[in-house]
Amino acid sequence: MTGAITFAAPWLLLALILLPGLWWLLRVTPPAPRRQSFPPARLLRDLPVAEETPARTPWWLLLLRLVAAALIVVGLARPVWNAAAGDAESRPLLIVLDDGWASATDWPDRAAVATAALDGAARAERRVAILATAPSETGDPPRPTGWMPAEEARARLAALRPRPWAPDRAAALSALETWRDGTGFASLFVTDGLSHADDGTGLMRALAAAGPLQVARGAPGTARVLTPPRAEADRLVLGLRRAPGGPTAEAGVIALTADGRGLGRAVLNLPAGATEAEAPLELPIEIRNAVTRLELEGVNGAPPGAAGVVLLDERFRRRPVGLLAAQEEAADAPLTGALYYLDRALSPTAEIRRGTLEQLLSRRLAVLVLADRPLAEGPEIEAVSRFVQAGGLLLRFAGPRTAERGDSLLPVPLRAGERALGSALSWERPQTLAAFPEGSPFAGLTPPAEVTVTTQVLAEPVPRLAERSWARLADGTPLVTYENRGAGRIVLFHVTANADWSDLPLSGLFIDMLRRLVALSSGVAGSEGEAPLAPVETLDGFGRLGAPPPAAGPIPAARLDATMPSPRNPPGWYGTPGEGGERRALNLSAHVPALREIAAPPSGARVTSIGGVPAERDLGPWLLAAALLLLAVDLLLSLQSRGLGLRVRAAAVALTLLMPGAAFAQEGAAALATRLAYVVTGDTQTDDVSRQGLVGLSDYVNRRTAAGLAEPVAIRPGQDDLSFYPLLYWVVLPDAPSPDQAMVAALNTFMRNGGIILFDTRNEGSGEGVSLGADVALRRITRNLQVPPLAPIADDHVLKRAFYLLPDLPGRYAGGQVWVAREVDRANDSVSPVIIGGHDWASAWAVDGRGQNPYAVMPGGARQRTLAYRFGVNLVIYALTGNYKGDQVHVPAILERLGN
């Protein structure tokens, strides 16, 4: 190793000793030939008498040749820039990698450290093993792989992904002690820097005892946890925790709907060294009810991770509210009923329940509203008291019955009788509302001047009455009072719930006040009891929702909040399958303990940072290319000095030498990896959606299958070579032009040689004019293409079972027909070269720079998007493997023949 350069074959540098001898051989050059007429007499007369010395090679040409020779020698010695340290180590290498939830935000940096170590091991021909410390998706405890060549370990490392649960270092240590056979080895421990259930002391000591240990860790404060929000009257209070030692930073949190639309954003500021921060997310109640997901914005486009995502279920949104009046038969009478205005004010944002008091309390309630309904001593008082003590909100409205006979479940003692304003026996005028105090949940609302109170019940003057008043009249008397009881709260309006005593129920202020009170309730945990909730969608380590892993199982509803995320119960949505089934959220961040740093590494261990690890660069090909270029220049100069070359010939020689390399470099990039491609339409937005869609599909295919797809590319048939791509995605726009002759020839050759074109007219769910225009454009585009006879895709078509078993093939839109080649067409081994549909698949697959799906799918939501991705997987497998699934019908006959 010399500075940042490492030589994989340093013994080849001994050839540099031969450069002086090469200089001695090259310093003499024959003289340039001279043209001379040949008459014999003149030849004899012009013969020189003096003896001539041989010509010398110019020093600059000699230096050029020596430099070219030196570049060849150094290039063959395989110099590597930024090579990983340890190439001189001969012992095997064990790579231990924390792959729990805390490693997701900087996973590429962690993978780069491990990959650099593999590169060094490959050059030194060392064996490698890998130990991931988190349990696998199947629930298997961590265990090391066997010793293997570095190139084989590279594939194992590339398949690793962060898990949405904590690592289990104690189990990793136990597996390591069982796996060790007494031989020494070097270790690289890529840690997430956090102390989980095990602080890593035992694991690091065991690694240090086996041989040299290198510990790679991220910058302090990298791991961040977005805690479940705290619901307040008109906002959600967001909380953020991070590991100690972080610098000054700010974190953005985005509120998202089920289809991925952003509804709001909040910023949390973290001073240097701070580990916690809070910030409000203020949204109107209607908009807040549509939020299903809070997501932490990643740094530099990094994913949020499972701990940076909070799923919001019904406990954070629409609350069940029970309404009860003294006389139920007249409670809903228009304009005069005790519950008439309450029902209309709360029903848009809350689940209204009706029935007897016993029926209402038999189910989980967030709010119980009593409209002038006194409670009888005994079972009624006891039942409602238990409801409040357990965290429920009891909202009461006064009236003649409450004024006559109060009970113990009132926030303040009441005076007997009613206070009448503006009557013949009163000198006082009807009172307006005073401004709401700062500590009130109604703060920020403006009382309308036309709202007046003519009758109310008065509170007895008790200590701290002013502190327990959320609303007052202009003369200072309480209008709304409250008291905290146990985990719940009792709130009393000192007027009726209808317009008998005040104009308040007739105003929009009444609606706002009620909704803020309901938002103060703690919500409910559901009414499923012990019924098991099956996993519907779960989060992966990067914080992306997807299909549950095979080992995921149901959770009893009553134990959901106490369940620690694990391979058996990963974080995500749990509920009852089918439309309208209730979903409950299991959030990882609700179960993450206080973040603490991992224990210090043992003495003698080398500690490095994972941030900004530069990628290795093999300098050998570049040096050899430079040497060839210098030799080409030397050849041109030699020809010129001998008078044997003209400028045109020199240019031709240069182009002959340089053009093949350039052409190979241009086409090699496409040939070295499998890629999907999309046809450029000329519309910037459409092409960007196609690119995002194929990027999202490629990533999904890479995570779910053994296929390895590189970045998709844009192509122009007739100009670009199509032979490198198995599948072309083509969005048909209504104004698409007819393809020219070169384009038609290229596409026909592509289909004839096994390529598949997916035409997407995007007209499912669009207007009739758009549908007609896209269909006309499709006929115009395919007029001269060799498209086989088409038919609607059959239920048993290979495309529906190439990888997943699919009943239909939705995209952004569901329904509609998909057309493929008829089964009777046996050309190209019955693989359809053309697939036509209008489902806008690219929009369903699309992933933006933040890893989110920017386009909503209709009408099936997240489930439909999952099916769209699965169709994409089937499509890719179909394009890569053809009709192999259809050939499986012959497996019994083949096995029988082999047996004979």
mmCIF file of N, CA, C and O in Angstrom, residues 378-456:
data_model
loop_
_atom_site.group_PDB
_atom_site.id
_atom_site.type_symbol
_atom_site.label_atom_id
_atom_site.label_comp_id
_atom_site.label_asym_id
_atom_site.label_seq_id
_atom_site.Cartn_x
_atom_site.Cartn_y
_atom_site.Cartn_z
ATOM 1 N N GLY A 378 -76.273 4.916 42.435
ATOM 2 C CA GLY A 378 -76.199 3.464 42.379
ATOM 3 C C GLY A 378 -75.503 2.988 41.125
ATOM 4 O O GLY A 378 -74.419 3.486 40.768
ATOM 5 N N PRO A 379 -76.094 2.031 40.399
ATOM 6 C CA PRO A 379 -75.399 1.446 39.243
ATOM 7 C C PRO A 379 -75.051 2.462 38.152
ATOM 8 O O PRO A 379 -73.992 2.364 37.537
ATOM 9 N N GLU A 380 -75.921 3.459 37.886
ATOM 10 C CA GLU A 380 -75.624 4.421 36.826
ATOM 11 C C GLU A 380 -74.399 5.262 37.171
ATOM 12 O O GLU A 380 -73.482 5.414 36.352
ATOM 13 N N ILE A 381 -74.376 5.815 38.375
ATOM 14 C CA ILE A 381 -73.232 6.622 38.782
ATOM 15 C C ILE A 381 -71.953 5.786 38.772
ATOM 16 O O ILE A 381 -70.892 6.229 38.308
ATOM 17 N N GLU A 382 -72.028 4.565 39.249
ATOM 18 C CA GLU A 382 -70.842 3.703 39.303
ATOM 19 C C GLU A 382 -70.334 3.370 37.900
ATOM 20 O O GLU A 382 -69.125 3.393 37.638
ATOM 21 N N ALA A 383 -71.249 3.049 36.977
ATOM 22 C CA ALA A 383 -70.840 2.685 35.623
ATOM 23 C C ALA A 383 -70.196 3.866 34.909
ATOM 24 O O ALA A 383 -69.143 3.733 34.256
ATOM 25 N N VAL A 384 -70.807 5.049 35.003
ATOM 26 C CA VAL A 384 -70.235 6.217 34.339
ATOM 27 C C VAL A 384 -68.921 6.627 35.003
ATOM 28 O O VAL A 384 -67.984 7.065 34.337
ATOM 29 N N SER A 385 -68.819 6.468 36.323
ATOM 30 C CA SER A 385 -67.565 6.779 37.015
ATOM 31 C C SER A 385 -66.437 5.876 36.522
ATOM 32 O O SER A 385 -65.309 6.331 36.312
ATOM 33 N N ARG A 386 -66.720 4.600 36.332
ATOM 34 C CA ARG A 386 -65.692 3.695 35.807
ATOM 35 C C ARG A 386 -65.269 4.117 34.407
ATOM 36 O O ARG A 386 -64.078 4.046 34.050
ATOM 37 N N PHE A 387 -66.240 4.552 33.601
ATOM 38 C CA PHE A 387 -65.932 5.012 32.241
ATOM 39 C C PHE A 387 -64.984 6.210 32.270
ATOM 40 O O PHE A 387 -63.993 6.263 31.530
ATOM 41 N N VAL A 388 -65.248 7.168 33.164
ATOM 42 C CA VAL A 388 -64.398 8.355 33.242
ATOM 43 C C VAL A 388 -63.035 7.993 33.813
ATOM 44 O O VAL A 388 -61.993 8.431 33.309
ATOM 45 N N GLN A 389 -63.010 7.221 34.879
ATOM 46 C CA GLN A 389 -61.738 6.860 35.493
ATOM 47 C C GLN A 389 -60.826 6.114 34.519
ATOM 48 O O GLN A 389 -59.601 6.216 34.592
ATOM 49 N N ALA A 390 -61.412 5.363 33.576
ATOM 50 C CA ALA A 390 -60.617 4.603 32.603
ATOM 51 C C ALA A 390 -60.116 5.455 31.448
ATOM 52 O O ALA A 390 -59.401 4.952 30.581
ATOM 53 N N GLY A 391 -60.489 6.747 31.416
ATOM 54 C CA GLY A 391 -59.979 7.621 30.369
ATOM 55 C C GLY A 391 -61.030 8.203 29.462
ATOM 56 O O GLY A 391 -60.693 8.923 28.512
ATOM 57 N N GLY A 392 -62.305 7.949 29.718
ATOM 58 C CA GLY A 392 -63.354 8.484 28.865
ATOM 59 C C GLY A 392 -63.638 9.945 29.145
ATOM 60 O O GLY A 392 -63.314 10.490 30.216
ATOM 61 N N LEU A 393 -64.250 10.603 28.177
ATOM 62 C CA LEU A 393 -64.655 12.005 28.307
ATOM 63 C C LEU A 393 -66.166 12.050 28.470
ATOM 64 O O LEU A 393 -66.903 11.605 27.586
ATOM 65 N N LEU A 394 -66.634 12.581 29.625
ATOM 66 C CA LEU A 394 -68.061 12.744 29.890
ATOM 67 C C LEU A 394 -68.413 14.203 29.601
ATOM 68 O O LEU A 394 -67.938 15.115 30.281
ATOM 69 N N LEU A 395 -69.233 14.421 28.572
ATOM 70 C CA LEU A 395 -69.648 15.757 28.155
ATOM 71 C C LEU A 395 -71.127 15.938 28.510
ATOM 72 O O LEU A 395 -71.979 15.207 28.001
ATOM 73 N N ARG A 396 -71.420 16.919 29.374
ATOM 74 C CA ARG A 396 -72.789 17.107 29.848
ATOM 75 C C ARG A 396 -73.295 18.486 29.456
ATOM 76 O O ARG A 396 -72.531 19.460 29.385
ATOM 77 N N PHE A 397 -74.621 18.542 29.209
ATOM 78 C CA PHE A 397 -75.306 19.802 28.930
ATOM 79 C C PHE A 397 -76.378 19.995 29.991
ATOM 80 O O PHE A 397 -77.086 19.049 30.378
ATOM 81 N N ALA A 398 -76.484 21.243 30.457
ATOM 82 C CA ALA A 398 -77.457 21.556 31.515
ATOM 83 C C ALA A 398 -78.869 21.640 30.934
ATOM 84 O O ALA A 398 -79.082 21.552 29.715
ATOM 85 N N GLY A 399 -79.823 21.844 31.834
ATOM 86 C CA GLY A 399 -81.224 21.960 31.467
ATOM 87 C C GLY A 399 -82.058 21.996 32.729
ATOM 88 O O GLY A 399 -81.525 21.992 33.853
ATOM 89 N N PRO A 400 -83.367 22.016 32.584
ATOM 90 C CA PRO A 400 -84.221 22.082 33.783
ATOM 91 C C PRO A 400 -83.981 20.935 34.746
ATOM 92 O O PRO A 400 -83.978 21.129 35.963
ATOM 93 N N ARG A 401 -83.787 19.724 34.273
ATOM 94 C CA ARG A 401 -83.585 18.577 35.151
ATOM 95 C C ARG A 401 -82.259 18.683 35.901
ATOM 96 O O ARG A 401 -82.174 18.381 37.096
ATOM 97 N N THR A 402 -81.211 19.084 35.182
ATOM 98 C CA THR A 402 -79.916 19.240 35.842
ATOM 99 C C THR A 402 -79.956 20.363 36.867
ATOM 100 O O THR A 402 -79.325 20.280 37.939
ATOM 101 N N ALA A 403 -80.713 21.453 36.565
ATOM 102 C CA ALA A 403 -80.813 22.556 37.519
ATOM 103 C C ALA A 403 -81.564 22.135 38.771
ATOM 104 O O ALA A 403 -81.276 22.613 39.878
ATOM 105 N N GLU A 404 -82.529 21.219 38.635
ATOM 106 C CA GLU A 404 -83.292 20.769 39.794
ATOM 107 C C GLU A 404 -82.501 19.794 40.647
ATOM 108 O O GLU A 404 -82.472 19.880 41.868
ATOM 109 N N ARG A 405 -81.876 18.846 39.970
ATOM 110 C CA ARG A 405 -81.229 17.769 40.722
ATOM 111 C C ARG A 405 -79.894 17.422 40.081
ATOM 112 O O ARG A 405 -79.831 16.810 39.025
ATOM 113 N N GLY A 406 -78.826 17.852 40.704
ATOM 114 C CA GLY A 406 -77.496 17.511 40.234
ATOM 115 C C GLY A 406 -77.064 16.166 40.783
ATOM 116 O O GLY A 406 -77.796 15.485 41.508
ATOM 117 N N ASP A 407 -75.863 15.749 40.407
ATOM 118 C CA ASP A 407 -75.311 14.505 40.915
ATOM 119 C C ASP A 407 -73.810 14.687 41.131
ATOM 120 O O ASP A 407 -73.270 15.790 40.939
ATOM 121 N N SER A 408 -73.156 13.635 41.492
ATOM 122 C CA SER A 408 -71.731 13.728 41.834
ATOM 123 C C SER A 408 -70.824 13.795 40.620
ATOM 124 O O SER A 408 -69.630 14.062 40.760
ATOM 125 N N LEU A 409 -71.326 13.544 39.422
ATOM 126 C CA LEU A 409 -70.495 13.558 38.209
ATOM 127 C C LEU A 409 -70.652 14.883 37.478
ATOM 128 O O LEU A 409 -71.005 14.945 36.298
ATOM 129 N N LEU A 410 -70.430 15.973 38.202
ATOM 130 C CA LEU A 410 -70.401 17.313 37.634
ATOM 131 C C LEU A 410 -69.057 17.940 37.954
ATOM 132 O O LEU A 410 -68.480 17.684 39.031
ATOM 133 N N PRO A 411 -68.507 18.754 37.073
ATOM 134 C CA PRO A 411 -67.173 19.318 37.338
ATOM 135 C C PRO A 411 -67.162 20.309 38.492
ATOM 136 O O PRO A 411 -66.142 20.469 39.168
ATOM 137 N N VAL A 412 -68.286 21.021 38.719
ATOM 138 C CA VAL A 412 -68.375 22.001 39.811
ATOM 139 C C VAL A 412 -69.754 21.883 40.440
ATOM 140 O O VAL A 412 -70.729 21.479 39.789
ATOM 141 N N PRO A 413 -69.893 22.239 41.719
ATOM 142 C CA PRO A 413 -71.237 22.257 42.338
ATOM 143 C C PRO A 413 -72.099 23.341 41.691
ATOM 144 O O PRO A 413 -71.603 24.408 41.302
ATOM 145 N N LEU A 414 -73.394 23.077 41.550
ATOM 146 C CA LEU A 414 -74.316 23.998 40.895
ATOM 147 C C LEU A 414 -75.288 24.581 41.906
ATOM 148 O O LEU A 414 -75.701 23.917 42.876
ATOM 149 N N ARG A 415 -75.691 25.840 41.676
ATOM 150 C CA ARG A 415 -76.750 26.445 42.460
ATOM 151 C C ARG A 415 -78.092 25.888 42.004
ATOM 152 O O ARG A 415 -78.287 25.597 40.817
ATOM 153 N N ALA A 416 -78.985 25.769 42.916
ATOM 154 C CA ALA A 416 -80.327 25.261 42.575
ATOM 155 C C ALA A 416 -81.065 26.303 41.751
ATOM 156 O O ALA A 416 -80.966 27.500 41.987
ATOM 157 N N GLY A 417 -81.794 25.863 40.747
ATOM 158 C CA GLY A 417 -82.584 26.760 39.921
ATOM 159 C C GLY A 417 -81.804 27.285 38.736
ATOM 160 O O GLY A 417 -80.629 26.977 38.532
ATOM 161 N N GLU A 418 -82.481 28.089 37.941
ATOM 162 C CA GLU A 418 -81.915 28.612 36.711
ATOM 163 C C GLU A 418 -81.716 30.113 36.826
ATOM 164 O O GLU A 418 -82.432 30.800 37.553
ATOM 165 N N ARG A 419 -80.749 30.603 36.115
ATOM 166 C CA ARG A 419 -80.517 32.049 36.044
ATOM 167 C C ARG A 419 -81.108 32.551 34.738
ATOM 168 O O ARG A 419 -80.602 32.218 33.654
ATOM 169 N N ALA A 420 -82.169 33.326 34.803
ATOM 170 C CA ALA A 420 -82.828 33.856 33.610
ATOM 171 C C ALA A 420 -82.350 35.267 33.348
ATOM 172 O O ALA A 420 -82.295 36.099 34.248
ATOM 173 N N LEU A 421 -82.022 35.537 32.081
ATOM 174 C CA LEU A 421 -81.538 36.854 31.674
ATOM 175 C C LEU A 421 -82.504 37.447 30.662
ATOM 176 O O LEU A 421 -82.920 36.773 29.715
ATOM 177 N N GLY A 422 -82.846 38.729 30.858
ATOM 178 C CA GLY A 422 -83.720 39.396 29.908
ATOM 179 C C GLY A 422 -85.183 39.123 30.140
ATOM 180 O O GLY A 422 -86.022 39.508 29.313
ATOM 181 N N SER A 423 -85.567 38.496 31.246
ATOM 182 C CA SER A 423 -86.978 38.232 31.509
ATOM 183 C C SER A 423 -87.592 39.407 32.261
ATOM 184 O O SER A 423 -86.919 40.372 32.618
ATOM 185 N N ALA A 424 -88.902 39.315 32.551
ATOM 186 C CA ALA A 424 -89.591 40.402 33.242
ATOM 187 C C ALA A 424 -89.095 40.570 34.660
ATOM 188 O O ALA A 424 -89.212 41.648 35.256
ATOM 189 N N LEU A 425 -88.551 39.507 35.262
ATOM 190 C CA LEU A 425 -88.075 39.576 36.641
ATOM 191 C C LEU A 425 -86.574 39.829 36.712
ATOM 192 O O LEU A 425 -85.975 39.707 37.775
ATOM 193 N N SER A 426 -85.957 40.127 35.584
ATOM 194 C CA SER A 426 -84.511 40.326 35.570
ATOM 195 C C SER A 426 -84.183 41.645 34.904
ATOM 196 O O SER A 426 -84.757 42.001 33.874
ATOM 197 N N TRP A 427 -83.265 42.410 35.543
ATOM 198 C CA TRP A 427 -82.811 43.668 34.958
ATOM 199 C C TRP A 427 -81.642 43.455 34.007
ATOM 200 O O TRP A 427 -81.200 44.402 33.362
ATOM 201 N N GLU A 428 -81.143 42.240 33.936
ATOM 202 C CA GLU A 428 -79.964 41.983 33.102
ATOM 203 C C GLU A 428 -80.386 41.614 31.682
ATOM 204 O O GLU A 428 -81.386 40.929 31.478
ATOM 205 N N ARG A 429 -79.576 42.020 30.752
ATOM 206 C CA ARG A 429 -79.804 41.675 29.351
ATOM 207 C C ARG A 429 -79.168 40.319 29.047
ATOM 208 O O ARG A 429 -78.273 39.868 29.757
ATOM 209 N N PRO A 430 -79.604 39.668 27.970
ATOM 210 C CA PRO A 430 -78.922 38.442 27.553
ATOM 211 C C PRO A 430 -77.421 38.692 27.345
ATOM 212 O O PRO A 430 -77.026 39.725 26.798
ATOM 213 N N GLN A 431 -76.630 37.753 27.773
ATOM 214 C CA GLN A 431 -75.177 37.927 27.781
ATOM 215 C C GLN A 431 -74.539 37.315 26.528
ATOM 216 O O GLN A 431 -74.967 36.263 26.032
ATOM 217 N N THR A 432 -73.527 37.998 26.053
ATOM 218 C CA THR A 432 -72.699 37.451 24.964
ATOM 219 C C THR A 432 -71.526 36.674 25.565
ATOM 220 O O THR A 432 -71.316 36.670 26.784
ATOM 221 N N LEU A 433 -70.740 36.040 24.680
ATOM 222 C CA LEU A 433 -69.610 35.230 25.138
ATOM 223 C C LEU A 433 -68.353 36.082 25.218
ATOM 224 O O LEU A 433 -68.112 36.931 24.346
ATOM 225 N N ALA A 434 -67.571 35.840 26.263
ATOM 226 C CA ALA A 434 -66.271 36.505 26.386
ATOM 227 C C ALA A 434 -65.238 35.740 25.557
ATOM 228 O O ALA A 434 -65.456 34.595 25.123
ATOM 229 N N ALA A 435 -64.114 36.374 25.326
ATOM 230 C CA ALA A 435 -63.015 35.706 24.608
ATOM 231 C C ALA A 435 -62.533 34.501 25.412
ATOM 232 O O ALA A 435 -62.501 34.530 26.650
ATOM 233 N N PHE A 436 -62.142 33.454 24.711
ATOM 234 C CA PHE A 436 -61.714 32.231 25.391
ATOM 235 C C PHE A 436 -60.316 32.424 25.979
ATOM 236 O O PHE A 436 -59.426 32.989 25.334
ATOM 237 N N PRO A 437 -60.065 31.944 27.193
ATOM 238 C CA PRO A 437 -58.748 32.112 27.811
ATOM 239 C C PRO A 437 -57.695 31.253 27.114
ATOM 240 O O PRO A 437 -58.008 30.319 26.365
ATOM 241 N N GLU A 438 -56.431 31.536 27.425
ATOM 242 C CA GLU A 438 -55.316 30.872 26.744
ATOM 243 C C GLU A 438 -55.288 29.373 27.009
ATOM 244 O O GLU A 438 -55.019 28.578 26.133
ATOM 245 N N GLY A 439 -55.553 28.960 28.227
ATOM 246 C CA GLY A 439 -55.464 27.540 28.543
ATOM 247 C C GLY A 439 -56.635 26.717 28.080
ATOM 248 O O GLY A 439 -56.652 25.497 28.271
ATOM 249 N N SER A 440 -57.610 27.334 27.464
ATOM 250 C CA SER A 440 -58.814 26.624 27.043
ATOM 251 C C SER A 440 -58.567 25.900 25.725
ATOM 252 O O SER A 440 -57.834 26.384 24.865
ATOM 253 N N PRO A 441 -59.199 24.738 25.530
ATOM 254 C CA PRO A 441 -59.105 24.081 24.217
ATOM 255 C C PRO A 441 -59.792 24.876 23.114
ATOM 256 O O PRO A 441 -59.594 24.602 21.939
ATOM 257 N N PHE A 442 -60.609 25.875 23.509
ATOM 258 C CA PHE A 442 -61.276 26.705 22.513
ATOM 259 C C PHE A 442 -60.454 27.944 22.151
ATOM 260 O O PHE A 442 -60.942 28.804 21.400
ATOM 261 N N ALA A 443 -59.275 28.073 22.709
ATOM 262 C CA ALA A 443 -58.443 29.242 22.426
ATOM 263 C C ALA A 443 -58.185 29.333 20.934
ATOM 264 O O ALA A 443 -57.883 28.330 20.268
ATOM 265 N N GLY A 444 -58.297 30.529 20.407
ATOM 266 C CA GLY A 444 -58.129 30.749 18.977
ATOM 267 C C GLY A 444 -59.432 30.866 18.241
ATOM 268 O O GLY A 444 -59.475 31.387 17.125
ATOM 269 N N LEU A 445 -60.528 30.367 18.821
ATOM 270 C CA LEU A 445 -61.848 30.527 18.216
ATOM 271 C C LEU A 445 -62.409 31.910 18.585
ATOM 272 O O LEU A 445 -62.184 32.411 19.687
ATOM 273 N N THR A 446 -63.150 32.508 17.686
ATOM 274 C CA THR A 446 -63.722 33.837 17.907
ATOM 275 C C THR A 446 -65.215 33.717 18.164
ATOM 276 O O THR A 446 -65.964 33.263 17.284
ATOM 277 N N PRO A 447 -65.689 34.100 19.366
ATOM 278 C CA PRO A 447 -67.137 34.021 19.646
ATOM 279 C C PRO A 447 -67.902 35.040 18.804
ATOM 280 O O PRO A 447 -67.570 36.235 18.810
ATOM 281 N N PRO A 448 -68.895 34.622 18.045
ATOM 282 C CA PRO A 448 -69.693 35.579 17.262
ATOM 283 C C PRO A 448 -70.477 36.525 18.180
ATOM 284 O O PRO A 448 -70.964 36.136 19.250
ATOM 285 N N ALA A 449 -70.604 37.763 17.758
ATOM 286 C CA ALA A 449 -71.311 38.760 18.575
ATOM 287 C C ALA A 449 -72.795 38.444 18.680
ATOM 288 O O ALA A 449 -73.462 38.855 19.652
ATOM 289 N N GLU A 450 -73.361 37.718 17.687
ATOM 290 C CA GLU A 450 -74.803 37.464 17.713
ATOM 291 C C GLU A 450 -75.185 36.303 18.614
ATOM 292 O O GLU A 450 -76.374 36.048 18.846
ATOM 293 N N VAL A 451 -74.208 35.565 19.133
ATOM 294 C CA VAL A 451 -74.503 34.445 20.022
ATOM 295 C C VAL A 451 -74.746 34.994 21.425
ATOM 296 O O VAL A 451 -73.860 35.630 22.022
ATOM 297 N N THR A 452 -75.924 34.761 21.974
ATOM 298 C CA THR A 452 -76.268 35.235 23.313
ATOM 299 C C THR A 452 -76.819 34.085 24.137
ATOM 300 O O THR A 452 -77.309 33.085 23.601
ATOM 301 N N VAL A 453 -76.770 34.266 25.450
ATOM 302 C CA VAL A 453 -77.277 33.288 26.411
ATOM 303 C C VAL A 453 -78.374 33.950 27.214
ATOM 304 O O VAL A 453 -78.167 35.018 27.815
ATOM 305 N N THR A 454 -79.539 33.326 27.231
ATOM 306 C CA THR A 454 -80.673 33.884 27.972
ATOM 307 C C THR A 454 -80.903 33.159 29.288
ATOM 308 O O THR A 454 -81.465 33.749 30.220
ATOM 309 N N THR A 455 -80.513 31.907 29.380
ATOM 310 C CA THR A 455 -80.715 31.126 30.601
ATOM 311 C C THR A 455 -79.512 30.220 30.798
ATOM 312 O O THR A 455 -78.951 29.683 29.826
ATOM 313 N N GLN A 456 -79.132 30.004 32.055
ATOM 314 C CA GLN A 456 -78.018 29.111 32.368
ATOM 315 C C GLN A 456 -78.152 28.643 33.803
ATOM 316 O O GLN A 456 -78.969 29.166 34.575
#
